[in-house]
Amino acid sequence: MPRFIVLPGDGIGPEITEATIGVLRAADARFGLDLHYDFHEIGLKTLKAQGTTLPASVMEAAKSCDGVILGPISHLDYPTKDKGGINVSAAFRVGMDLYANVRPARTRPGLGRGHQPLDLVIMREATEGFYPDRNMFMGSGEFMPTPDVAISMRKLTRHACIRIAERAFELARIRRRKVTAVHKANTFIVTDGFWLRCVREVAQRFPDVVLDEIIVDACAAILVRDPQRFDVLVATNFHADILSDLASELSGGLGLAGSTNENEVLCCAQAQHGSAPDIAGQDKANPVSLILSAAMLLEWHEKRRGNAQAGAASRAINDAVDRMLADEATRTTDLGGPLGTRAFGEALAARLAG
């Protein structure tokens, strides 16, 4: 009886979360998953009601659940941390040690924006790197020693580099057996040089997987020109964050980009895009990103918990999404179709049920 914590979040979060849960309920009915949901508020609603964007009770509940479905958050609109503005995504990634941010990008027929179709996965280390809220034991990795000087620090640890590289090589083994290590070692000689040494060390344990290395700016260019060169890309937090948005846009848009934050014992499904407050409540948001993220959560349950029915449901959701997107008449308005958030979710659920 898998129990998921559901956190609708801010902006369009409640709308796309509702559509996602509807799809999961249809998959549950078809595949007998016996899913249960605990809904909790976070973000701007709890900031107003409880003085924090992430109540301690939510983190406590997440420690004993079987998965998290996290809607978009309006972190840019939050106050500072001392005033209750906690970055929910970062809190889960660091607090629950969800170190692997898995971001696939696959072109759907008729929706790709690049010269060539792509099918790749970016494996992003999510607990350290150039992120000031997660690279110090105390305080922030960004500071100003004087009013005219701003400094930002990056932290890389062997432990974090090794384990994300391991996940990348493991994934490549069941895909096309190629890992591309993204770096900037020509400039960040110490830190990115260290990163590359860690990835090369892991590569020695996977002789059946080819290791490719590429400088991050060249990677961005080749993603546009020749994306079929890539299978699994592994990168530090900052580089992978940027490249994954580029890959997702080339494959059809961030609205189609699934994503999970995971480790060996817990997985959090989270859309790649933001909360889009400008269209909140207007039934205009594309729910596909969160739906595909939820499908990835089910896939994780097959891989980590041996739940074959969850894996079958995940594949069925992906197939149904592909069929919906292939037909202009069943696309959302942002993709030139006529369907709003609710109608798309209901139509997708109906396809699964049928």
XYZ file of C-alpha atoms in Angstrom:
354
model
C 0.000 0.000 0.000
C 2.272 2.844 -1.227
C 1.527 6.131 0.546
C 2.431 9.347 -1.242
C 2.758 12.784 0.338
C 1.181 15.341 -2.023
C 2.294 18.988 -1.818
C 0.393 21.105 -4.395
C 2.591 24.190 -3.920
C 2.104 27.666 -5.366
C 0.758 29.259 -8.553
C -0.352 26.618 -11.026
C 0.715 23.896 -8.596
C -2.755 22.975 -7.290
C -4.169 22.721 -10.831
C -1.487 20.479 -12.301
C -1.364 18.431 -9.092
C -5.104 17.775 -9.334
C -4.675 16.616 -12.936
C -1.742 14.409 -11.942
C -3.608 12.743 -9.084
C -6.529 12.076 -11.452
C -4.164 10.282 -13.836
C -2.618 8.291 -10.988
C -6.060 7.242 -9.766
C -6.879 5.954 -13.263
C -3.584 4.054 -13.396
C -4.285 2.681 -9.920
C -7.711 1.395 -10.982
C -6.232 -0.328 -14.042
C -3.109 -1.828 -12.460
C -4.208 -2.369 -8.854
C -1.512 -0.215 -7.254
C -3.440 0.505 -4.028
C -2.051 4.045 -3.803
C -2.902 6.295 -0.863
C -2.359 10.051 -0.602
C -1.724 12.466 2.250
C -2.233 16.078 1.165
C -0.307 18.895 2.875
C -0.100 22.619 2.218
C 3.252 24.340 1.714
C 4.483 27.590 0.211
C 2.707 30.917 0.307
C -0.410 29.441 1.948
C 1.451 28.140 4.989
C 3.670 31.221 5.091
C 0.529 33.272 5.702
C -1.090 30.802 8.068
C 1.922 29.406 9.945
C 4.801 31.764 9.260
C 6.799 29.273 7.184
C 6.720 27.929 3.625
C 7.659 24.455 4.882
C 6.082 23.352 8.177
C 8.168 20.880 10.176
C 5.215 18.460 10.132
C 5.558 18.083 6.348
C 9.201 17.054 6.529
C 8.386 14.678 9.356
C 5.592 13.052 7.349
C 7.874 12.685 4.337
C 10.354 10.614 6.341
C 7.922 7.723 6.587
C 6.155 7.936 3.208
C 6.735 5.952 0.021
C 7.098 8.948 -2.262
C 6.505 12.674 -2.612
C 4.628 14.581 -5.307
C 5.813 18.177 -5.139
C 4.074 20.910 -7.096
C 5.862 24.055 -8.306
C 6.861 26.671 -5.749
C 7.218 30.453 -5.988
C 10.585 30.599 -4.278
C 11.456 33.967 -5.824
C 8.471 35.446 -4.006
C 9.412 34.021 -0.606
C 10.952 36.197 2.084
C 14.349 35.374 3.547
C 14.776 32.186 5.529
C 14.749 33.963 8.880
C 11.273 35.245 7.969
C 9.936 31.805 7.050
C 10.887 31.655 3.371
C 12.338 28.158 3.040
C 13.185 26.858 -0.428
C 11.091 23.681 -0.379
C 12.959 21.996 -3.246
C 16.341 22.560 -1.626
C 15.041 21.506 1.784
C 13.908 18.150 0.412
C 17.047 17.569 -1.638
C 19.392 18.353 1.230
C 17.258 17.433 4.246
C 16.182 14.076 2.797
C 19.485 13.585 0.902
C 17.716 13.289 -2.464
C 21.024 13.704 -4.239
C 20.081 12.506 -7.732
C 17.986 14.938 -9.736
C 17.048 12.840 -12.774
C 15.941 14.865 -15.796
C 15.099 13.017 -19.036
C 14.498 14.821 -22.311
C 12.872 13.029 -25.246
C 11.466 14.584 -28.398
C 7.796 13.931 -29.085
C 6.756 13.741 -32.764
C 5.867 17.154 -34.122
C 6.922 19.009 -30.972
C 10.723 19.136 -31.115
C 12.340 22.547 -31.430
C 15.819 21.437 -32.463
C 17.300 20.311 -35.770
C 17.411 16.677 -34.618
C 15.357 14.605 -32.188
C 16.920 13.774 -28.850
C 16.561 11.086 -26.222
C 18.820 11.603 -23.230
C 18.881 11.818 -19.457
C 20.712 14.421 -17.416
C 21.853 13.140 -14.038
C 22.236 16.194 -11.807
C 23.964 16.179 -8.419
C 21.544 18.114 -6.198
C 23.012 18.500 -2.712
C 26.071 20.740 -3.151
C 27.944 22.641 -5.877
C 27.450 26.331 -6.673
C 24.255 26.594 -4.618
C 24.768 28.867 -1.599
C 21.903 27.358 0.399
C 23.405 23.862 0.417
C 27.190 24.057 0.380
C 27.957 25.264 3.931
C 27.439 23.642 7.347
C 26.470 27.036 8.763
C 25.679 30.251 6.954
C 25.467 30.875 3.216
C 27.953 30.211 0.452
C 27.347 33.739 -0.815
C 28.452 36.742 1.167
C 29.604 40.358 0.872
C 32.681 41.274 2.920
C 32.167 44.901 1.877
C 29.234 46.709 0.193
C 31.162 46.603 -3.090
C 32.339 42.984 -3.095
C 30.157 39.902 -3.604
C 31.632 36.394 -3.267
C 30.121 32.999 -4.060
C 31.710 29.684 -3.087
C 31.333 26.181 -4.519
C 31.743 22.938 -2.602
C 32.373 19.516 -4.147
C 32.905 16.391 -2.078
C 34.237 13.031 -3.169
C 31.228 11.291 -1.619
C 28.718 13.299 -3.654
C 30.679 13.140 -6.910
C 31.182 9.383 -6.711
C 27.591 8.470 -5.964
C 26.015 10.608 -8.695
C 28.521 9.184 -11.187
C 27.560 5.672 -10.080
C 23.885 6.388 -10.713
C 24.740 7.747 -14.180
C 26.709 4.643 -15.176
C 24.042 2.333 -13.789
C 21.418 4.119 -15.875
C 23.588 4.066 -19.004
C 23.892 0.285 -18.687
C 20.172 -0.099 -19.362
C 20.132 2.564 -22.065
C 22.772 3.029 -24.795
C 25.881 2.485 -22.630
C 27.393 5.949 -22.844
C 28.030 8.532 -20.124
C 29.104 12.095 -20.877
C 30.814 13.899 -18.013
C 30.191 17.644 -18.299
C 32.823 19.958 -16.810
C 34.739 23.239 -17.025
C 38.112 21.867 -15.975
C 39.921 24.139 -18.406
C 38.999 27.051 -16.114
C 37.961 25.514 -12.792
C 41.150 23.477 -12.727
C 40.932 22.405 -9.089
C 37.209 21.777 -8.574
C 36.188 20.489 -11.996
C 39.483 18.639 -12.257
C 38.524 16.895 -9.014
C 35.047 16.185 -10.417
C 36.505 14.545 -13.522
C 38.890 12.379 -11.492
C 35.928 11.084 -9.478
C 33.900 10.269 -12.595
C 36.888 8.542 -14.234
C 37.378 6.445 -11.107
C 33.779 5.248 -11.279
C 34.107 4.598 -15.018
C 36.786 1.990 -14.347
C 34.135 -0.151 -12.640
C 31.877 0.019 -15.711
C 34.070 -1.184 -18.604
C 30.971 -1.890 -20.700
C 29.988 1.814 -20.671
C 31.808 4.413 -22.763
C 32.931 7.567 -20.928
C 32.862 10.792 -22.910
C 34.040 14.150 -21.507
C 32.959 17.575 -22.699
C 33.335 21.194 -21.612
C 29.990 22.661 -20.555
C 29.827 25.454 -23.161
C 30.641 23.009 -25.963
C 27.968 20.700 -24.549
C 25.363 23.445 -24.867
C 26.315 24.011 -28.500
C 26.291 20.313 -29.398
C 22.921 19.812 -27.682
C 21.539 22.168 -30.324
C 23.565 20.875 -33.271
C 23.955 17.145 -32.631
C 21.962 15.968 -29.580
C 22.092 12.342 -30.702
C 25.680 12.265 -29.482
C 24.358 12.058 -25.915
C 22.816 9.261 -23.871
C 23.335 9.939 -20.145
C 24.965 13.203 -19.101
C 26.287 13.610 -15.574
C 27.159 17.010 -14.164
C 27.482 19.073 -11.032
C 24.463 20.943 -9.736
C 24.780 24.270 -11.542
C 25.848 22.984 -14.972
C 23.192 20.268 -15.017
C 20.445 22.689 -13.987
C 21.111 24.920 -16.982
C 21.684 22.137 -19.517
C 18.520 20.296 -18.515
C 16.373 23.345 -19.286
C 18.040 23.634 -22.690
C 17.513 19.945 -23.452
C 13.883 20.103 -22.341
C 13.145 23.128 -24.506
C 14.749 21.443 -27.511
C 12.617 18.340 -26.964
C 9.362 20.289 -26.854
C 9.330 22.581 -23.833
C 9.637 22.609 -20.057
C 5.953 21.797 -19.807
C 6.789 18.295 -21.050
C 9.837 17.708 -18.850
C 9.530 15.125 -16.093
C 11.916 15.087 -13.154
C 12.595 13.257 -9.908
C 14.767 13.915 -6.882
C 15.771 10.545 -5.473
C 18.083 8.309 -3.524
C 17.965 4.603 -2.733
C 15.072 4.854 -0.238
C 12.900 7.820 -1.281
C 11.785 9.509 -4.496
C 10.175 12.925 -5.013
C 8.361 13.704 -8.268
C 8.694 17.374 -9.229
C 7.990 19.234 -12.465
C 11.013 20.963 -13.975
C 9.206 24.261 -14.481
C 8.173 26.998 -12.074
C 4.870 28.072 -10.579
C 3.750 30.467 -13.382
C 1.644 32.712 -11.121
C 0.601 34.820 -14.123
C -1.674 32.010 -15.364
C -2.605 30.484 -12.014
C -6.297 29.637 -11.691
C -6.956 30.113 -15.407
C -6.966 26.424 -16.474
C -4.122 27.165 -18.919
C -1.223 25.251 -17.375
C 0.193 22.183 -19.088
C 0.193 19.350 -16.501
C 2.394 16.944 -18.498
C 5.645 17.695 -16.671
C 4.244 16.743 -13.259
C 2.324 13.793 -14.723
C 5.506 12.394 -16.268
C 7.357 13.069 -13.013
C 4.742 10.999 -11.183
C 5.247 8.262 -13.778
C 8.962 8.372 -12.983
C 8.081 7.937 -9.296
C 6.201 4.760 -10.215
C 9.186 3.599 -12.284
C 11.412 4.188 -9.234
C 9.100 1.922 -7.233
C 9.617 -0.833 -9.777
C 13.404 -0.405 -9.697
C 13.877 0.082 -5.951
C 10.897 -1.757 -4.446
C 10.363 -4.485 -7.050
C 6.812 -3.306 -7.798
C 6.256 -4.604 -11.331
C 2.713 -3.215 -11.516
C 4.020 0.273 -10.759
C 6.464 -0.072 -13.649
C 3.685 -1.190 -15.974
C 1.567 1.784 -14.895
C 4.488 4.145 -15.521
C 4.924 2.862 -19.058
C 1.181 3.084 -19.698
C 1.132 6.727 -18.570
C 4.052 7.568 -20.855
C 2.392 5.833 -23.807
C -0.894 7.638 -23.175
C 0.891 11.002 -22.966
C 2.640 10.296 -26.270
C -0.671 9.491 -27.949
C -2.282 12.632 -26.559
C 0.581 14.856 -27.707
C 0.745 13.282 -31.161
C -2.731 14.624 -31.947
C -3.161 18.396 -32.119
C -6.791 17.968 -31.047
C -5.698 16.576 -27.674
C -2.874 18.969 -26.866
C -2.945 21.781 -24.343
C -3.248 25.388 -25.491
C 0.471 26.149 -25.043
C 1.152 23.474 -27.695
C -1.471 24.771 -30.108
C -4.278 22.513 -28.929
C -7.712 23.292 -27.437
C -7.444 21.612 -24.016
C -7.079 23.276 -20.660
C -5.413 21.748 -17.630
C -8.455 19.925 -16.313
C -9.657 18.659 -19.727
C -6.225 17.292 -20.597
C -5.935 15.475 -17.284
C -9.417 14.003 -17.625
C -8.817 12.898 -21.219
C -5.520 11.271 -20.265
C -7.139 9.478 -17.329
C -9.903 8.238 -19.638
C -7.331 6.806 -22.064
C -5.679 4.942 -19.222
C -8.995 3.595 -17.980
C -9.948 2.439 -21.469
